[in-house]
Amino acid sequence: PTDKPELLQTAFLILSDWAQNLTLDPVEIDKERGVIIEEWRLSGGASVRMQEKPLPILLSGSRYAERMPIGKKEIIEKFKPETLERFYKDWYRPDLMAVVAVGDFDKAAVEGLINQNFAPIPAPKAPRARSSYEVPDHPQTLYAIATDKEATMTTLTVFNKLPLREQTTVGAYRQQIVERLYSGMLNNRLMDITRKPDAPFVMAAAGRQIFVRTKEAAFLNSIPKDGAVERALETVLVESARVAKFGFTATEFERQKREMLRSYERYFAERDKHESAALAEEYVRNFTQQEPLPTAALELALHERFLPEITLGEVNKVAAEWVGERNRVVMLSAPEKEGLVLPDEAKLAAAIKTGAAAEITAYVDAVGSAPLMDTLPDPGTILRAIPKEPYGITEWDLSNGVKVVLKPNDYKQDEIVFRATSPGGTSLASDADYVSAMAAPQAVAVGGAGKFSATELRKVLAGKVAMVRPVLGDVEEGLTGSASPKDLETMFQLISLYFTQPRTEQAAFDAYKAQGKAILANQQASPDWAFTETTQATLSQNHLRARPMSPALIDEMNLDKAIAFYRDRFADASDFTFVFVGNFTLDTMRPLVERYLASLPSAGRKESWKDVGPTPPRGVVEKVVRKGIEPKSRVGITFTGPFQWNRDSRVAIRALALVLQQKLRDT
């Protein structure tokens, strides 16, 4: 906290001590060895092992391939204290330090504290040279395959290692815009593929990132379904080749430019509301990676300047620059399990050849200019307005029974958020229909709204900032969303459509189920999942409605039952409460609320949720799960009992938890 100067002074003193006055007591060093080894042990697992295995190939010929940043266990166990002292003197020195301070404080006072605590640190007389290690080029494609018995997912990444690019010029910034236009449009195409039931992957993405200090990489990343690795590799390469051969369409290009410009308009509008931590991270990257620090105003100005002049031809050229055999590494990480056959290097190479030889046709961008709603609903009325001035809140009772709660504020200039809730939720579904009911929001989300599929809806909303999402919990159903004040009516139209015209597509729902099953297919290999499953089953006494998500559970989902339950829960808006918070006026909201909320269907049903369990077991229950190959364990203790559900009780239980956490930390 910055409202207590003595705490701020102490914080800078601590930083200064870390920077120059560590005692490096041999006894404390020996104690810390165990702490570091414990951190290394606890961080172990399939993800870490899978990250380490490909490094000798991925970074072949470079010192970066020799070890992970935490180092080697035997070195941590045996290094001499004087080695650590030499390291400290070599690298904790003024010319390699930066002090970043962001927050609500007096600038002059903080500058004074920085000078007071850090200016006296002496510069070294003979500073040790800081080394960077090159990652050698290679003309051919390399392959890195890693498997693990505890892995829960297959990942396939095609890396093309590239030289570090210039970042500090206006021209470099312009080129980054070009490349982000390219990756954005390619990612949209890859996302559309995932919405097909026969898609070979559940996710795919393209981009460019800093690889190591001396190298960047363009990547094509995917999560293949079991048994579809080669087809996933072919698909991502074919999509890249499609762009290289035919380019993107003019309509894709215009949509992506609108989306990008709109995002920077919002970034500029909220420039005074950016989190201090996020700003501090930017300044750190500026120091460590020389990332530029343009202001929000400059970034918006550069996008307004460059987006109109960047040509589609410039963007299409990126495909050839990012994809090719030179400096390419294909990295495959996958589970080891019976029945799962993975391709070897030869089969991966053959998949690349198959993709390169494929007959490629131009992409067809199915677009339309139709409005979200062909006919607007007839407005209802606001029956009663109830101001609650101490809280800055106004409540409106509508003619169809809907209640609206409004709290205008300008904390964020370009945002209005809302949530709508009604009691009931899946507690009102029969046991036979429960699983399908649980999937209802996803069924609608992947199906679209009104006359638009989910893919078409994304295109129609390009350049607009408006989002609405159906939600369905155990005891309530509703909607949640947000919009820019500019696009407020679009958000209200989406609300109306999700109530009155939810759309479903069997193919999209099948794709959603296939994705879920692919993601969960190998979860049983994870020790953490086994622990969580056992805990959940024990606490719920294997209740039907407390089963963890699994491929078998997904198989029970039925689209007809899901949409029937959804339509029933949203057929009557009379017990819904809408809460809006953001940058609006009551005069702006009034006609939108009357037209789009007061017109929602109303049947006057009086409903509430049901208590359908589960109930925890009585007495003391102990369960032991033995799983995993790492030398680590996990313990969970859960207490259950009667509880009065009110604000005071909730505050008391949270306070108790904080006290217990502190006591555990202190011990």
mmCIF file of N, CA and C in Angstrom, residues 107-169:
data_model
loop_
_atom_site.group_PDB
_atom_site.id
_atom_site.type_symbol
_atom_site.label_atom_id
_atom_site.label_comp_id
_atom_site.label_asym_id
_atom_site.label_seq_id
_atom_site.Cartn_x
_atom_site.Cartn_y
_atom_site.Cartn_z
ATOM 1 N N LYS A 107 5.464 10.886 -7.547
ATOM 2 C CA LYS A 107 6.584 10.546 -8.416
ATOM 3 C C LYS A 107 7.917 10.995 -7.833
ATOM 4 N N ALA A 108 7.976 12.228 -7.348
ATOM 5 C CA ALA A 108 9.239 12.751 -6.819
ATOM 6 C C ALA A 108 9.694 11.948 -5.609
ATOM 7 N N ALA A 109 8.741 11.550 -4.763
ATOM 8 C CA ALA A 109 9.106 10.793 -3.569
ATOM 9 C C ALA A 109 9.685 9.427 -3.941
ATOM 10 N N VAL A 110 9.073 8.769 -4.922
ATOM 11 C CA VAL A 110 9.564 7.444 -5.316
ATOM 12 C C VAL A 110 10.915 7.558 -6.022
ATOM 13 N N GLU A 111 11.081 8.580 -6.848
ATOM 14 C CA GLU A 111 12.389 8.789 -7.472
ATOM 15 C C GLU A 111 13.459 8.988 -6.404
ATOM 16 N N GLY A 112 13.080 9.724 -5.358
ATOM 17 C CA GLY A 112 14.024 9.929 -4.265
ATOM 18 C C GLY A 112 14.395 8.627 -3.584
ATOM 19 N N LEU A 113 13.418 7.748 -3.365
ATOM 20 C CA LEU A 113 13.701 6.456 -2.739
ATOM 21 C C LEU A 113 14.583 5.585 -3.632
ATOM 22 N N ILE A 114 14.347 5.645 -4.934
ATOM 23 C CA ILE A 114 15.175 4.859 -5.856
ATOM 24 C C ILE A 114 16.615 5.356 -5.813
ATOM 25 N N ASN A 115 16.791 6.675 -5.895
ATOM 26 C CA ASN A 115 18.160 7.223 -5.839
ATOM 27 C C ASN A 115 18.823 6.916 -4.501
ATOM 28 N N GLN A 116 18.063 7.049 -3.434
ATOM 29 C CA GLN A 116 18.611 6.825 -2.091
ATOM 30 C C GLN A 116 19.087 5.379 -1.920
ATOM 31 N N ASN A 117 18.342 4.448 -2.467
ATOM 32 C CA ASN A 117 18.641 3.037 -2.211
ATOM 33 C C ASN A 117 19.513 2.380 -3.271
ATOM 34 N N PHE A 118 19.491 2.917 -4.492
ATOM 35 C CA PHE A 118 20.203 2.221 -5.564
ATOM 36 C C PHE A 118 21.386 2.994 -6.134
ATOM 37 N N ALA A 119 21.386 4.322 -6.040
ATOM 38 C CA ALA A 119 22.516 5.092 -6.573
ATOM 39 C C ALA A 119 23.835 4.734 -5.902
ATOM 40 N N PRO A 120 23.859 4.431 -4.591
ATOM 41 C CA PRO A 120 25.143 4.117 -3.952
ATOM 42 C C PRO A 120 25.753 2.776 -4.347
ATOM 43 N N ILE A 121 25.002 1.933 -5.049
ATOM 44 C CA ILE A 121 25.556 0.621 -5.408
ATOM 45 C C ILE A 121 26.714 0.835 -6.385
ATOM 46 N N PRO A 122 27.913 0.374 -6.046
ATOM 47 C CA PRO A 122 29.074 0.641 -6.910
ATOM 48 C C PRO A 122 29.034 -0.191 -8.180
ATOM 49 N N ALA A 123 29.483 0.431 -9.261
ATOM 50 C CA ALA A 123 29.618 -0.304 -10.517
ATOM 51 C C ALA A 123 30.849 -1.194 -10.445
ATOM 52 N N PRO A 124 30.803 -2.384 -11.036
ATOM 53 C CA PRO A 124 31.971 -3.278 -10.992
ATOM 54 C C PRO A 124 33.128 -2.712 -11.807
ATOM 55 N N LYS A 125 34.341 -2.947 -11.339
ATOM 56 C CA LYS A 125 35.519 -2.450 -12.052
ATOM 57 C C LYS A 125 35.773 -3.243 -13.333
ATOM 58 N N ALA A 126 35.502 -4.521 -13.287
ATOM 59 C CA ALA A 126 35.707 -5.362 -14.476
ATOM 60 C C ALA A 126 34.487 -6.244 -14.667
ATOM 61 N N PRO A 127 33.408 -5.690 -15.208
ATOM 62 C CA PRO A 127 32.169 -6.471 -15.317
ATOM 63 C C PRO A 127 32.323 -7.671 -16.236
ATOM 64 N N ARG A 128 31.737 -8.764 -15.817
ATOM 65 C CA ARG A 128 31.782 -9.980 -16.613
ATOM 66 C C ARG A 128 30.873 -9.828 -17.832
ATOM 67 N N ALA A 129 31.352 -10.237 -18.982
ATOM 68 C CA ALA A 129 30.563 -10.113 -20.220
ATOM 69 C C ALA A 129 29.361 -11.047 -20.174
ATOM 70 N N ARG A 130 28.239 -10.521 -20.587
ATOM 71 C CA ARG A 130 27.017 -11.327 -20.621
ATOM 72 C C ARG A 130 26.930 -12.036 -21.960
ATOM 73 N N SER A 131 26.781 -13.352 -21.934
ATOM 74 C CA SER A 131 26.815 -14.145 -23.167
ATOM 75 C C SER A 131 25.408 -14.477 -23.638
ATOM 76 N N SER A 132 25.260 -14.468 -24.936
ATOM 77 C CA SER A 132 24.064 -15.009 -25.566
ATOM 78 C C SER A 132 24.508 -16.116 -26.495
ATOM 79 N N TYR A 133 23.684 -17.120 -26.659
ATOM 80 C CA TYR A 133 24.096 -18.298 -27.413
ATOM 81 C C TYR A 133 23.246 -18.442 -28.663
ATOM 82 N N GLU A 134 23.897 -18.605 -29.773
ATOM 83 C CA GLU A 134 23.201 -18.745 -31.039
ATOM 84 C C GLU A 134 22.562 -20.129 -31.154
ATOM 85 N N VAL A 135 21.463 -20.179 -31.840
ATOM 86 C CA VAL A 135 20.839 -21.446 -32.213
ATOM 87 C C VAL A 135 21.154 -21.653 -33.691
ATOM 88 N N PRO A 136 22.001 -22.627 -34.027
ATOM 89 C CA PRO A 136 22.446 -22.767 -35.418
ATOM 90 C C PRO A 136 21.297 -23.046 -36.382
ATOM 91 N N ASP A 137 21.446 -22.549 -37.597
ATOM 92 C CA ASP A 137 20.490 -22.855 -38.651
ATOM 93 C C ASP A 137 20.674 -24.294 -39.118
ATOM 94 N N HIS A 138 19.642 -24.833 -39.733
ATOM 95 C CA HIS A 138 19.747 -26.170 -40.330
ATOM 96 C C HIS A 138 18.879 -26.180 -41.581
ATOM 97 N N PRO A 139 19.378 -26.747 -42.672
ATOM 98 C CA PRO A 139 18.645 -26.680 -43.945
ATOM 99 C C PRO A 139 17.427 -27.594 -44.005
ATOM 100 N N GLN A 140 17.420 -28.642 -43.204
ATOM 101 C CA GLN A 140 16.370 -29.652 -43.300
ATOM 102 C C GLN A 140 15.414 -29.563 -42.111
ATOM 103 N N THR A 141 14.322 -30.296 -42.242
ATOM 104 C CA THR A 141 13.357 -30.387 -41.148
ATOM 105 C C THR A 141 13.849 -31.370 -40.100
ATOM 106 N N LEU A 142 13.790 -30.961 -38.845
ATOM 107 C CA LEU A 142 14.125 -31.845 -37.735
ATOM 108 C C LEU A 142 12.843 -32.290 -37.047
ATOM 109 N N TYR A 143 12.911 -33.435 -36.380
ATOM 110 C CA TYR A 143 11.729 -33.987 -35.724
ATOM 111 C C TYR A 143 12.051 -34.302 -34.270
ATOM 112 N N ALA A 144 11.176 -33.875 -33.389
ATOM 113 C CA ALA A 144 11.338 -34.133 -31.958
ATOM 114 C C ALA A 144 10.054 -34.779 -31.452
ATOM 115 N N ILE A 145 10.161 -36.014 -30.974
ATOM 116 C CA ILE A 145 8.994 -36.763 -30.497
ATOM 117 C C ILE A 145 9.204 -37.118 -29.039
ATOM 118 N N ALA A 146 8.246 -36.753 -28.211
ATOM 119 C CA ALA A 146 8.326 -37.041 -26.777
ATOM 120 C C ALA A 146 7.020 -37.652 -26.314
ATOM 121 N N THR A 147 7.118 -38.730 -25.545
ATOM 122 C CA THR A 147 5.923 -39.356 -24.993
ATOM 123 C C THR A 147 6.088 -39.525 -23.487
ATOM 124 N N ASP A 148 4.959 -39.671 -22.804
ATOM 125 C CA ASP A 148 5.003 -39.818 -21.347
ATOM 126 C C ASP A 148 3.753 -40.574 -20.894
ATOM 127 N N LYS A 149 3.937 -41.436 -19.905
ATOM 128 C CA LYS A 149 2.818 -42.250 -19.414
ATOM 129 C C LYS A 149 1.745 -41.414 -18.732
ATOM 130 N N GLU A 150 2.120 -40.228 -18.205
ATOM 131 C CA GLU A 150 1.159 -39.389 -17.496
ATOM 132 C C GLU A 150 0.647 -38.231 -18.341
ATOM 133 N N ALA A 151 1.058 -38.153 -19.592
ATOM 134 C CA ALA A 151 0.580 -37.073 -20.455
ATOM 135 C C ALA A 151 -0.908 -37.250 -20.722
ATOM 136 N N THR A 152 -1.623 -36.145 -20.781
ATOM 137 C CA THR A 152 -3.073 -36.206 -20.978
ATOM 138 C C THR A 152 -3.511 -35.642 -22.320
ATOM 139 N N MET A 153 -2.571 -35.183 -23.112
ATOM 140 C CA MET A 153 -2.947 -34.517 -24.359
ATOM 141 C C MET A 153 -1.824 -34.653 -25.379
ATOM 142 N N THR A 154 -2.223 -34.740 -26.634
ATOM 143 C CA THR A 154 -1.257 -34.720 -27.732
ATOM 144 C C THR A 154 -1.151 -33.303 -28.273
ATOM 145 N N THR A 155 0.064 -32.827 -28.437
ATOM 146 C CA THR A 155 0.283 -31.523 -29.060
ATOM 147 C C THR A 155 1.252 -31.684 -30.220
ATOM 148 N N LEU A 156 0.990 -30.954 -31.269
ATOM 149 C CA LEU A 156 1.817 -30.997 -32.470
ATOM 150 C C LEU A 156 2.133 -29.563 -32.871
ATOM 151 N N THR A 157 3.402 -29.235 -32.943
ATOM 152 C CA THR A 157 3.802 -27.874 -33.283
ATOM 153 C C THR A 157 4.838 -27.901 -34.391
ATOM 154 N N VAL A 158 4.612 -27.073 -35.386
ATOM 155 C CA VAL A 158 5.591 -26.864 -36.452
ATOM 156 C C VAL A 158 6.252 -25.516 -36.196
ATOM 157 N N PHE A 159 7.532 -25.560 -35.860
ATOM 158 C CA PHE A 159 8.302 -24.336 -35.643
ATOM 159 C C PHE A 159 9.121 -24.021 -36.884
ATOM 160 N N ASN A 160 9.166 -22.764 -37.268
ATOM 161 C CA ASN A 160 10.122 -22.282 -38.254
ATOM 162 C C ASN A 160 10.943 -21.182 -37.590
ATOM 163 N N LYS A 161 12.178 -21.515 -37.269
ATOM 164 C CA LYS A 161 13.031 -20.569 -36.540
ATOM 165 C C LYS A 161 13.445 -19.421 -37.464
ATOM 166 N N LEU A 162 13.343 -18.206 -36.923
ATOM 167 C CA LEU A 162 13.589 -16.994 -37.701
ATOM 168 C C LEU A 162 14.569 -16.096 -36.962
ATOM 169 N N PRO A 163 15.264 -15.226 -37.685
ATOM 170 C CA PRO A 163 16.152 -14.269 -37.006
ATOM 171 C C PRO A 163 15.352 -13.309 -36.132
ATOM 172 N N LEU A 164 15.997 -12.779 -35.106
ATOM 173 C CA LEU A 164 15.350 -11.745 -34.307
ATOM 174 C C LEU A 164 15.044 -10.546 -35.194
ATOM 175 N N ARG A 165 13.857 -10.010 -35.079
ATOM 176 C CA ARG A 165 13.478 -8.880 -35.918
ATOM 177 C C ARG A 165 13.693 -7.570 -35.157
ATOM 178 N N GLU A 166 13.886 -6.533 -35.916
ATOM 179 C CA GLU A 166 13.988 -5.192 -35.345
ATOM 180 C C GLU A 166 12.657 -4.803 -34.721
ATOM 181 N N GLN A 167 12.715 -4.193 -33.542
ATOM 182 C CA GLN A 167 11.481 -3.822 -32.865
ATOM 183 C C GLN A 167 11.338 -2.328 -32.616
ATOM 184 N N THR A 168 12.409 -1.591 -32.761
ATOM 185 C CA THR A 168 12.425 -0.233 -32.219
ATOM 186 C C THR A 168 12.150 0.866 -33.243
ATOM 187 N N THR A 169 11.765 0.514 -34.467
ATOM 188 C CA THR A 169 11.490 1.537 -35.473
ATOM 189 C C THR A 169 10.009 1.524 -35.852
#
